[in-house]
C-alpha angles and dihedrals in degrees: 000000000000119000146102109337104224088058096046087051097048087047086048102050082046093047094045090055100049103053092026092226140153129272080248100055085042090058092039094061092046110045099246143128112259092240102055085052085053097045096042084049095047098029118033107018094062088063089045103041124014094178097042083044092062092047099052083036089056083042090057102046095047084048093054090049093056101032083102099057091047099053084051097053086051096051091044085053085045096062103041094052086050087046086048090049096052086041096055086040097049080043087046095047103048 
């Protein structure tokens, strides 16, 4: 999603809201690199939107408390998808 930068930062801190999601996930639906979704929230949308501003702030934080928890649970999933695989190859094999 290319265009004027005041309009995409005010689509992606609603955006953000709505769904609750990460800056990832945010970059991910529009097309867009994961910093310029950071530097058009943090940067352009406080001069554009005090009040939309505090919400995705609040988001972000929330987002950077958690981001552990959810790294572990992926590498968890990792592993046990790794562990499945061997399992079905050592059943395939005999």
């Amino acid at each position: 999603m290319k265009g004027i930068q005041e309009e995409r930062a005010i689509r992606l801190g609603e955006y953000m809201i709505e769904h609750q999601s990460t800056v990832r996930d945010t970059a991910n639906v529009f097309g867009i690199s994961k910093s310029t979704v950071h530097k058009d929230l943090t940067s352009v949308l406080p001069k554009l939107n005090a009040g939309l501003y505090k919400e995705v702030r609040a988001l972000l934080n929330v987002n950077k408390e958690e981001r552990h928890l959810r790294g572990g649970e992926a590498t968890k999933h990792k592993y046990e998808v790794l562990k499945a695989l061997r399992v079905r190859n050592v059943e395939i094999r005999n």
